[in-house]
Short mmCIF file of C-alpha atoms and ligand atoms in Angstrom, two decimals:
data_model
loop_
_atom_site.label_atom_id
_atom_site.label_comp_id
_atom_site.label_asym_id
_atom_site.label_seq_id
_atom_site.Cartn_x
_atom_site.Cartn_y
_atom_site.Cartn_z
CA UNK A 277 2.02 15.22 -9.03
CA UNK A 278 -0.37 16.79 -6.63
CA UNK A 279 0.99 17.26 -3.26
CA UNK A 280 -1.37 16.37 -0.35
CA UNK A 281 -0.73 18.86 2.30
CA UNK A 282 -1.79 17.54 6.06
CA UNK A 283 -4.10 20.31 6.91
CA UNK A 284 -6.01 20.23 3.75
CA UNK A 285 -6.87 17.01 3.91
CA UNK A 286 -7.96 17.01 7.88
CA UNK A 287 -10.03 20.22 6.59
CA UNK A 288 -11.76 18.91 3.94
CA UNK A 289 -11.76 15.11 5.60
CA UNK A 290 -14.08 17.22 8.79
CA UNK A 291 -15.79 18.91 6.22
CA UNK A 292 -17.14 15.70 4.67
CA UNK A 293 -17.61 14.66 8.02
CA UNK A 294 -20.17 16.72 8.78
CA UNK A 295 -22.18 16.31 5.96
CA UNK A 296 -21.37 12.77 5.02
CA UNK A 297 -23.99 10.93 3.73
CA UNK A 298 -23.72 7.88 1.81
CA UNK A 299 -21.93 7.56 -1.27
CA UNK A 300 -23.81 4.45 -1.85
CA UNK A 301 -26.97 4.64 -3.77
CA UNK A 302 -29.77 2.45 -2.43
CA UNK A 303 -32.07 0.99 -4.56
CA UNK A 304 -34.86 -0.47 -3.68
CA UNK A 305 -33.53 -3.82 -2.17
CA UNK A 306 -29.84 -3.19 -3.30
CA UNK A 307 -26.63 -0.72 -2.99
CA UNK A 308 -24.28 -0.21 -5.20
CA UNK A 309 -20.59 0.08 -3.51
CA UNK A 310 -18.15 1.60 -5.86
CA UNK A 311 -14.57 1.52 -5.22
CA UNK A 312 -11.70 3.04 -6.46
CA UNK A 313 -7.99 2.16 -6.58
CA UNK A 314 -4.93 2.93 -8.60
CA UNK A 315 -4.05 -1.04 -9.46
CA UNK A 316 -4.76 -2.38 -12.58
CA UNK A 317 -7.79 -4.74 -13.29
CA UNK A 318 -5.30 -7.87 -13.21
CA UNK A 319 -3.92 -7.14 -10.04
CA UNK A 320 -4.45 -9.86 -7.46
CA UNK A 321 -5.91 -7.87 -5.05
CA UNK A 322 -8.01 -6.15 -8.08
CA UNK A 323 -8.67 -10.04 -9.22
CA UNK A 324 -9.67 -11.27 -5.51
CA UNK A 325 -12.21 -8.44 -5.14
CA UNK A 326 -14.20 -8.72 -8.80
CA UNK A 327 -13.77 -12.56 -8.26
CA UNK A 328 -14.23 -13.16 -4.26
CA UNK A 329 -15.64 -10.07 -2.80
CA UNK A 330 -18.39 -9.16 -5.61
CA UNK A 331 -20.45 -12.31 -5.65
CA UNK A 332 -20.24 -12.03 -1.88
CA UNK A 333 -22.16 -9.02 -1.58
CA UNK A 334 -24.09 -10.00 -4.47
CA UNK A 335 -27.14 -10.68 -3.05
CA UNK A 336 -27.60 -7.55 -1.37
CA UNK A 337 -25.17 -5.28 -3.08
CA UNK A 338 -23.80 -4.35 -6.53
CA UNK A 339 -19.82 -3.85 -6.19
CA UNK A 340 -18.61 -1.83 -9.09
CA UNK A 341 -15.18 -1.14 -9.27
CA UNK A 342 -12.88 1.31 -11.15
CA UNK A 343 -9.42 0.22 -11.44
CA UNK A 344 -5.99 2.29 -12.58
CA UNK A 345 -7.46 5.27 -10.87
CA UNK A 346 -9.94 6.13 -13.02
CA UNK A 347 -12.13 7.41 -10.33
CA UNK A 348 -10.21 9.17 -8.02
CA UNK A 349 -6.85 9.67 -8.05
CA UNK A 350 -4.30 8.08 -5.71
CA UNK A 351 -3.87 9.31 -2.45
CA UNK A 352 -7.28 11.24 -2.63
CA UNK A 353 -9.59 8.05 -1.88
CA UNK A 354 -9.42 8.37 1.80
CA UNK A 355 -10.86 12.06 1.33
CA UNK A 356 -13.65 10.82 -1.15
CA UNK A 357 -14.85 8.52 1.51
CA UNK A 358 -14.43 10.79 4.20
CA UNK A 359 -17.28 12.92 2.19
CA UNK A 360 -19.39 10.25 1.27
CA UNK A 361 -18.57 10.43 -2.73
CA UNK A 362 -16.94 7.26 -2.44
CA UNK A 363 -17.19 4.03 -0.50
CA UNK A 364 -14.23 1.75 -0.68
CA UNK A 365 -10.77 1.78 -1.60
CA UNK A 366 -7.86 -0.27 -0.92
CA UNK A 367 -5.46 2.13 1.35
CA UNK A 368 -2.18 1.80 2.25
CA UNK A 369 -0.73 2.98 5.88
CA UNK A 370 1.66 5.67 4.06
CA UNK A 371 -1.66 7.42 3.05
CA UNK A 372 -3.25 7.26 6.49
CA UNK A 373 -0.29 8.91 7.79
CA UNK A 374 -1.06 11.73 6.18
CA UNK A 375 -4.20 12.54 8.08
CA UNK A 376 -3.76 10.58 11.13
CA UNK A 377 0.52 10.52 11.66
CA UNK A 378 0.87 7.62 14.35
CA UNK A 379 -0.11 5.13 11.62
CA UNK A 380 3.34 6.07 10.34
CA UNK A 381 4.52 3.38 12.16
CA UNK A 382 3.64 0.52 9.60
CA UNK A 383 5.82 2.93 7.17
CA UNK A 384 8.64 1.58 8.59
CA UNK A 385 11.19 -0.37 6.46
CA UNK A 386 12.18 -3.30 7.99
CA UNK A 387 9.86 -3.78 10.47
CA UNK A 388 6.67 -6.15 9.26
CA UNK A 389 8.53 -9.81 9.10
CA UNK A 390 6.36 -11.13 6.35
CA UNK A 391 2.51 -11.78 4.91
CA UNK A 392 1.48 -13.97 8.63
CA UNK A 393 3.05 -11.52 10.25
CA UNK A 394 1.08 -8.18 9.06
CA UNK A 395 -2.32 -10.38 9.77
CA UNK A 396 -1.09 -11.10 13.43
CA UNK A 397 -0.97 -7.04 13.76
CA UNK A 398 -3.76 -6.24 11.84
CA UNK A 399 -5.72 -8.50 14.22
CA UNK A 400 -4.17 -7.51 17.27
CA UNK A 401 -5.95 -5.92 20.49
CA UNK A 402 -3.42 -3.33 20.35
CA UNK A 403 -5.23 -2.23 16.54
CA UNK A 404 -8.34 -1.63 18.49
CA UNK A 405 -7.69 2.06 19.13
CA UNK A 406 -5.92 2.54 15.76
CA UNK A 407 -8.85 1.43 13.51
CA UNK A 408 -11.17 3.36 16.10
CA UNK A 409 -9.38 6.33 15.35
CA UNK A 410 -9.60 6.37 11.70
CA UNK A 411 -13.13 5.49 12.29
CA UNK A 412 -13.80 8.74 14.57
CA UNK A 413 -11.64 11.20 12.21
CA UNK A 414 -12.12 9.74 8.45
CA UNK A 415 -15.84 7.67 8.85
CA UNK A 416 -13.98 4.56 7.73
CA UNK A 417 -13.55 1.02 8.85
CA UNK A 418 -10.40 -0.54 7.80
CA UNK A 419 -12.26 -4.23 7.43
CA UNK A 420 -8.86 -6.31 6.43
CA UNK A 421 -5.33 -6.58 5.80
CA UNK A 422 -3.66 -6.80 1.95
CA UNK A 423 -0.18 -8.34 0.98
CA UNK A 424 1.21 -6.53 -1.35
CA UNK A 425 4.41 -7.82 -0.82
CA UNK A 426 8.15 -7.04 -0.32
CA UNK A 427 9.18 -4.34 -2.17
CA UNK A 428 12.64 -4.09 -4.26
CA UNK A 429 14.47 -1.63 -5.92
CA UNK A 430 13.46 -2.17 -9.68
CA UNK A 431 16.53 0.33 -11.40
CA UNK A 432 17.02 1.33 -15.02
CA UNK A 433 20.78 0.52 -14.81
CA UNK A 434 21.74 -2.87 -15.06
CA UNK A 435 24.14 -4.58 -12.48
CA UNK A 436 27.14 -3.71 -14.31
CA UNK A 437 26.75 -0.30 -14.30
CA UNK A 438 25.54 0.20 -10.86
CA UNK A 439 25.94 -2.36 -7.93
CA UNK A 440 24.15 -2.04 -5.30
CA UNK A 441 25.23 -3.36 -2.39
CA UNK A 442 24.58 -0.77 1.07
CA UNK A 443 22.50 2.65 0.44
CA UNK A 444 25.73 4.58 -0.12
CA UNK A 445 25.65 3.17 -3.25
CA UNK A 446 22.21 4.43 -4.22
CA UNK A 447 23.49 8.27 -3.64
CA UNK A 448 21.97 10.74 -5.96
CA UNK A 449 19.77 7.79 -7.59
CA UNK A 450 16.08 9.71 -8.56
CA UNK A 451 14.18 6.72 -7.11
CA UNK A 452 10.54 6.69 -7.81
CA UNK A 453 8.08 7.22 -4.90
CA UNK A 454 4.54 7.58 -4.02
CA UNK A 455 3.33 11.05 -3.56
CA UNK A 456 3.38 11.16 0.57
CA UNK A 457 5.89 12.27 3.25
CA UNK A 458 6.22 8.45 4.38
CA UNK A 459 7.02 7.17 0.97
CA UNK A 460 9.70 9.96 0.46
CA UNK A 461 11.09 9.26 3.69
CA UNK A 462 11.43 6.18 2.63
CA UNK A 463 13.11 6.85 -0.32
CA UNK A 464 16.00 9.06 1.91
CA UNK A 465 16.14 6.43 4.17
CA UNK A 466 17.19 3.75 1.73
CA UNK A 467 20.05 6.27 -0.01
CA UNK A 468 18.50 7.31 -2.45
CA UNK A 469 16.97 10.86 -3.92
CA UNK A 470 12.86 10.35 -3.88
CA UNK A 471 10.94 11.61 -6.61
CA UNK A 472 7.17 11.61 -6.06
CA UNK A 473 5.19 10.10 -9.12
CA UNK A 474 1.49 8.57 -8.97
CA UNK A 475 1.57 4.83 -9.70
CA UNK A 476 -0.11 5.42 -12.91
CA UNK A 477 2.81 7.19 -14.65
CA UNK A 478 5.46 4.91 -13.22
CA UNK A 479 5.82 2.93 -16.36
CA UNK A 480 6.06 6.31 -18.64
CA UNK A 481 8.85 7.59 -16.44
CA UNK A 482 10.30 4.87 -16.50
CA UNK A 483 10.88 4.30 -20.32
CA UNK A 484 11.64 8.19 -20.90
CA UNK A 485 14.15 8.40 -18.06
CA UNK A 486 12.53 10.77 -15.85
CA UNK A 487 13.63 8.70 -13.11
CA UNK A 488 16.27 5.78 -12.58
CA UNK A 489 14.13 3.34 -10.53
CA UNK A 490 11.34 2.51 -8.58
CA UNK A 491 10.50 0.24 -5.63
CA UNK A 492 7.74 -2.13 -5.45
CA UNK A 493 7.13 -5.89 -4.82
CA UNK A 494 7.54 -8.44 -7.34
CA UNK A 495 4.33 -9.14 -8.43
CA UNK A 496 3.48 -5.41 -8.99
CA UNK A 497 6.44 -5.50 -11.17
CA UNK A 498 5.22 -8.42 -13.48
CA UNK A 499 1.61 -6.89 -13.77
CA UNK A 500 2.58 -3.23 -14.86
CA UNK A 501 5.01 -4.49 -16.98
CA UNK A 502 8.02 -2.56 -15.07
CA UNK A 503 10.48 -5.38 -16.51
CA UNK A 504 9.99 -4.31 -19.67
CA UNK A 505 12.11 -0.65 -18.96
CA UNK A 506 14.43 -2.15 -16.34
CA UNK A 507 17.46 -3.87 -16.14
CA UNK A 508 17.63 -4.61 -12.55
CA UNK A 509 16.02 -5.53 -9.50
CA UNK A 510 17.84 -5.53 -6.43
CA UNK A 511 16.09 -7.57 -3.38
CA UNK A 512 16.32 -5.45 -0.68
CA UNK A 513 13.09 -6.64 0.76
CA UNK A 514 12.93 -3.26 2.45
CA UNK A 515 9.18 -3.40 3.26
CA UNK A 516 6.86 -5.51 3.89
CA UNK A 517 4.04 -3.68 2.16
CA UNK A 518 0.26 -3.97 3.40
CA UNK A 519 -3.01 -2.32 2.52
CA UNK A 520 -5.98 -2.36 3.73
CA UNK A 521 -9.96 -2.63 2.40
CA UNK A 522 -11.59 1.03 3.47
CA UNK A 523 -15.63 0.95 3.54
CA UNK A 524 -17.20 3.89 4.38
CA UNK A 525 -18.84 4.14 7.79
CA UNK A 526 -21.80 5.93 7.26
CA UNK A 527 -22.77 2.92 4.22
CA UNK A 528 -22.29 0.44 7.39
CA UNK A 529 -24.37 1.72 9.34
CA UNK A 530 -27.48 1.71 7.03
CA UNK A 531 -27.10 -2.46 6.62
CA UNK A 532 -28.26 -5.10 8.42
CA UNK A 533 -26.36 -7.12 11.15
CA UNK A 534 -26.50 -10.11 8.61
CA UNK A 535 -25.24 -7.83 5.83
CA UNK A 536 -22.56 -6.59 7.75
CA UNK A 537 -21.23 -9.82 9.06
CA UNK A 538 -21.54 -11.00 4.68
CA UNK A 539 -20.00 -8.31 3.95
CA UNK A 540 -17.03 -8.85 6.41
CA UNK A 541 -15.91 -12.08 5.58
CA UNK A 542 -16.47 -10.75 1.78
CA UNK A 543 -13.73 -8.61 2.69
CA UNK A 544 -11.47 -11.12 4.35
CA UNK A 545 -11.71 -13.66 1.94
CA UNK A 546 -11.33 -11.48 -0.97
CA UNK A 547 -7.97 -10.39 1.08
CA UNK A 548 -6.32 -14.33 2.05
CA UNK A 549 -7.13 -15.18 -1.91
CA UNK A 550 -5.17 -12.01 -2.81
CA UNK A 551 -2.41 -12.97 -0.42
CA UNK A 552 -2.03 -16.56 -1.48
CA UNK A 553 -1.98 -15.12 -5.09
CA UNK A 554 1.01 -12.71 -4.20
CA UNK A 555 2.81 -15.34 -2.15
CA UNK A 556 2.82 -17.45 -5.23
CA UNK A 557 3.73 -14.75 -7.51
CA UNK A 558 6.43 -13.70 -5.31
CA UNK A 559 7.92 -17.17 -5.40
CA UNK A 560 7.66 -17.79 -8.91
CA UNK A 561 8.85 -14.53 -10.34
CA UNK A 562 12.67 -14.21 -9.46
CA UNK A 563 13.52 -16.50 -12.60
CA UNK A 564 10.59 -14.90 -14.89
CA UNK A 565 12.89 -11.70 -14.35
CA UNK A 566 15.74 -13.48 -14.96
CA UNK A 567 14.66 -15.45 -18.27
CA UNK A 568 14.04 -11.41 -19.13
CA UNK A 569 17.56 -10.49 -19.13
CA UNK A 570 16.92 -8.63 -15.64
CA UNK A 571 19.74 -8.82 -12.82
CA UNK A 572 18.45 -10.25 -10.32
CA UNK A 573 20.58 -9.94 -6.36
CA UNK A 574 20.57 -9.30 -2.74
CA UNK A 575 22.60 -6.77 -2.00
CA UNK A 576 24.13 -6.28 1.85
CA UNK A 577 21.02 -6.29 3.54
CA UNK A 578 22.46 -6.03 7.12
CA UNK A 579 24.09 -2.81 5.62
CA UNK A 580 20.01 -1.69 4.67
CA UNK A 581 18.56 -3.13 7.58
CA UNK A 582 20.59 -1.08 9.97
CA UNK A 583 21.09 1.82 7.98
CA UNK A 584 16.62 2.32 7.40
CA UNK A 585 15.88 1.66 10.82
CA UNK A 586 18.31 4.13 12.01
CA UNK A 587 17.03 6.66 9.95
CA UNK A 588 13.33 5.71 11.15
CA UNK A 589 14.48 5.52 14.77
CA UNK A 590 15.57 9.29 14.72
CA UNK A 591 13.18 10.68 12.82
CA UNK A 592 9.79 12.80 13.70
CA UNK A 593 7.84 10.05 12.77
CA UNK A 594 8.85 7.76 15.44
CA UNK A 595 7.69 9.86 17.70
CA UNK A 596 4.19 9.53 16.80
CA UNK A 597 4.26 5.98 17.03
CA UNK A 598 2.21 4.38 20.43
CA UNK A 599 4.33 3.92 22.90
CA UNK A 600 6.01 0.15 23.07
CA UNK A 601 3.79 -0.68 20.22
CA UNK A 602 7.39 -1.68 18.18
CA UNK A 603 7.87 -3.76 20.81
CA UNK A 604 4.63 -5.10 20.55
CA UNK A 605 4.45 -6.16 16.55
CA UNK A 606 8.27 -7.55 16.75
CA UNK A 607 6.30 -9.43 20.25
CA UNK A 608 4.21 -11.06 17.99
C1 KDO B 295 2.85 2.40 -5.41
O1 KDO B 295 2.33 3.45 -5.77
O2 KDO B 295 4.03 2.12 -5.58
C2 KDO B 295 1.97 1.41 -4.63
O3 KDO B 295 2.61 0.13 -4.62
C3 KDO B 295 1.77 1.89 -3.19
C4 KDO B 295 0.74 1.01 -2.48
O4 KDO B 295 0.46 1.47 -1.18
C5 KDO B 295 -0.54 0.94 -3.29
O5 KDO B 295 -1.16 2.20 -3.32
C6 KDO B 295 -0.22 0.48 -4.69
O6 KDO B 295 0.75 1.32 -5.30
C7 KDO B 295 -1.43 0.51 -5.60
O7 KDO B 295 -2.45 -0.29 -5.03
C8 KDO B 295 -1.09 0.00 -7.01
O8 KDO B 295 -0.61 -1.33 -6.95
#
């Protein structure tokens, strides 16, 4: 697992700054976008943008994706933009935080309420400065919000041989967790011991023990097949889990107003069709689990609630975090 170290990636992000140029290649009439993400092909949000987004753009753009991180690994898209060898990806606020810390905020367990919820922030005035900053330091426009869902613990043990009811009980438990400081504070905060491992690998780690769990939301569970080498899934609901569509800035700026404004509600529609399709997943999937032999449970969740926010509430990354801006998402 590569680790991405803050100062290497503002270097090399204001490196590529200076000499971005488009990552796009313009044709004659016609750009080609290409994207790169670490979800699989039959992801929702993979599904809404081949499906939605593509056509969209079609008549001025070719969108070619490449799924399961085949381009760029994850965590590292942000950078590739940043020096115009990329132009989209679908980020996630735990990898902005890296670069730019206050976005730490939406890192938070227990703080988003749910899928309506996110999209009331992400459209809120008090964004305006957020997005402009990533704009300013990165060259990228963060053009719409993705559900990805609540996440759960998803544990190798079954519910007989391990419980879970408050964080105590996930002491010394190697939980799975993206490769950045958020995520592993994230990890601590729930109980547990964090062990960074890239999405891809997940399933391999998994099977061969490496780890004892992982946390993600229910749908990403079904699609990479994480059911398969669990026994478990525990619904802590710990965090309401959003990404967003990244397009670089410098590519914007070449097109058209009209192209722009297609391009735009490409984005947004590719993200409510994604977000119906996880809302629907979500619902449907607790007996899927089941019918697979999985425990399936809510533990204490008062006893997580209180216990994660604490955690959050005293650590360094609260203090990066706008001032009254909690007060302004749990406001809306
Ligand atoms: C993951 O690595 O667990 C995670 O769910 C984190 C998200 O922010 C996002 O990067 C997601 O992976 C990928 O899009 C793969 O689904």
């Amino acid at each position: 697992m590569t680790t991405i170290n803050r100062r290497t990636l503002l270097a090399s992000a204001a490196a590529g700054a200076l000499v971005a140029t488009s990552g796009a290649v313009f044709a004659a009439d016609k750009i080609t976008i290409r994207m790169s993400g670490p979800m699989t092909p039959s992801d929702a949000r993979a599904v809404a943008m081949t499906d939605v987004f593509g056509p969209a753009v079609a008549g001025f753009a070719t969108f070619e994706p490449h799924w399961n991180a085949t381009l760029f690994k994850q965590g590292t898209e942000l950078v590739a933009i940043a020096r115009g060898n990329l132009d989209m990806s679908i980020t996630s606020p735990q990898e902005l935080a890296q670069i730019i810390p206050e976005w730490s905020i939406f890192t938070a367990g227990y703080l988003l309420k749910d899928a309506e919820h996110q999209k009331k922030v992400f459209a809120a005035p008090f964004m305006d400065a957020m997005k402009k900053g990533v704009e300013d330091k990165l060259g990228i426009k963060l053009l719409s919000v993705m559900y990805l869902g609540r996440r759960q613990l998803n544990l190798r043990q079954s519910k007989a041989e391990l419980n879970v009811k408050t964080p105590a009980d996930l002491k010394g438990i190697k939980l799975r967790m993206p490769g950045t400081d958020a995520w592993l504070f994230l990890g601590r905060a729930l109980g547990a011991n964090p062990v960074p491992v890239a999405f891809t690998e997940v399933y391999t780690a998994l099977q061969s023990g490496a780890i004892d769990g992982q946390d993600n939301p229910l749908p990403t569970d079904k699609d990479s097949k994480f059911y398969e080498v669990t026994k478990q899934i525990c619904l802590t609901s710990h965090l309401v889990d959003q990404n967003y569509i990244a397009f670089s800035k410098a590519v914007w700026d070449k097109m058209s107003p009209a192209d722009q404004a297609t391009l735009q509600k490409a984005a947004d529609d590719a993200a409510e069709s994604a977000r119906q399709a996880q809302l629907k997943l979500e619902s449907d999937l607790e007996s899927f689990f089941k019918t697979q032999g999985l425990d399936v449970y809510a533990p204490d969740l008062e006893a997580f609630r209180t216990h994660v926010q604490g955690e959050y509430l005293k650590s360094d990354f609260s203090k990066t975090w706008p001032k009254g801006m909690v007060d302004q998402i749990n406001a809306l």
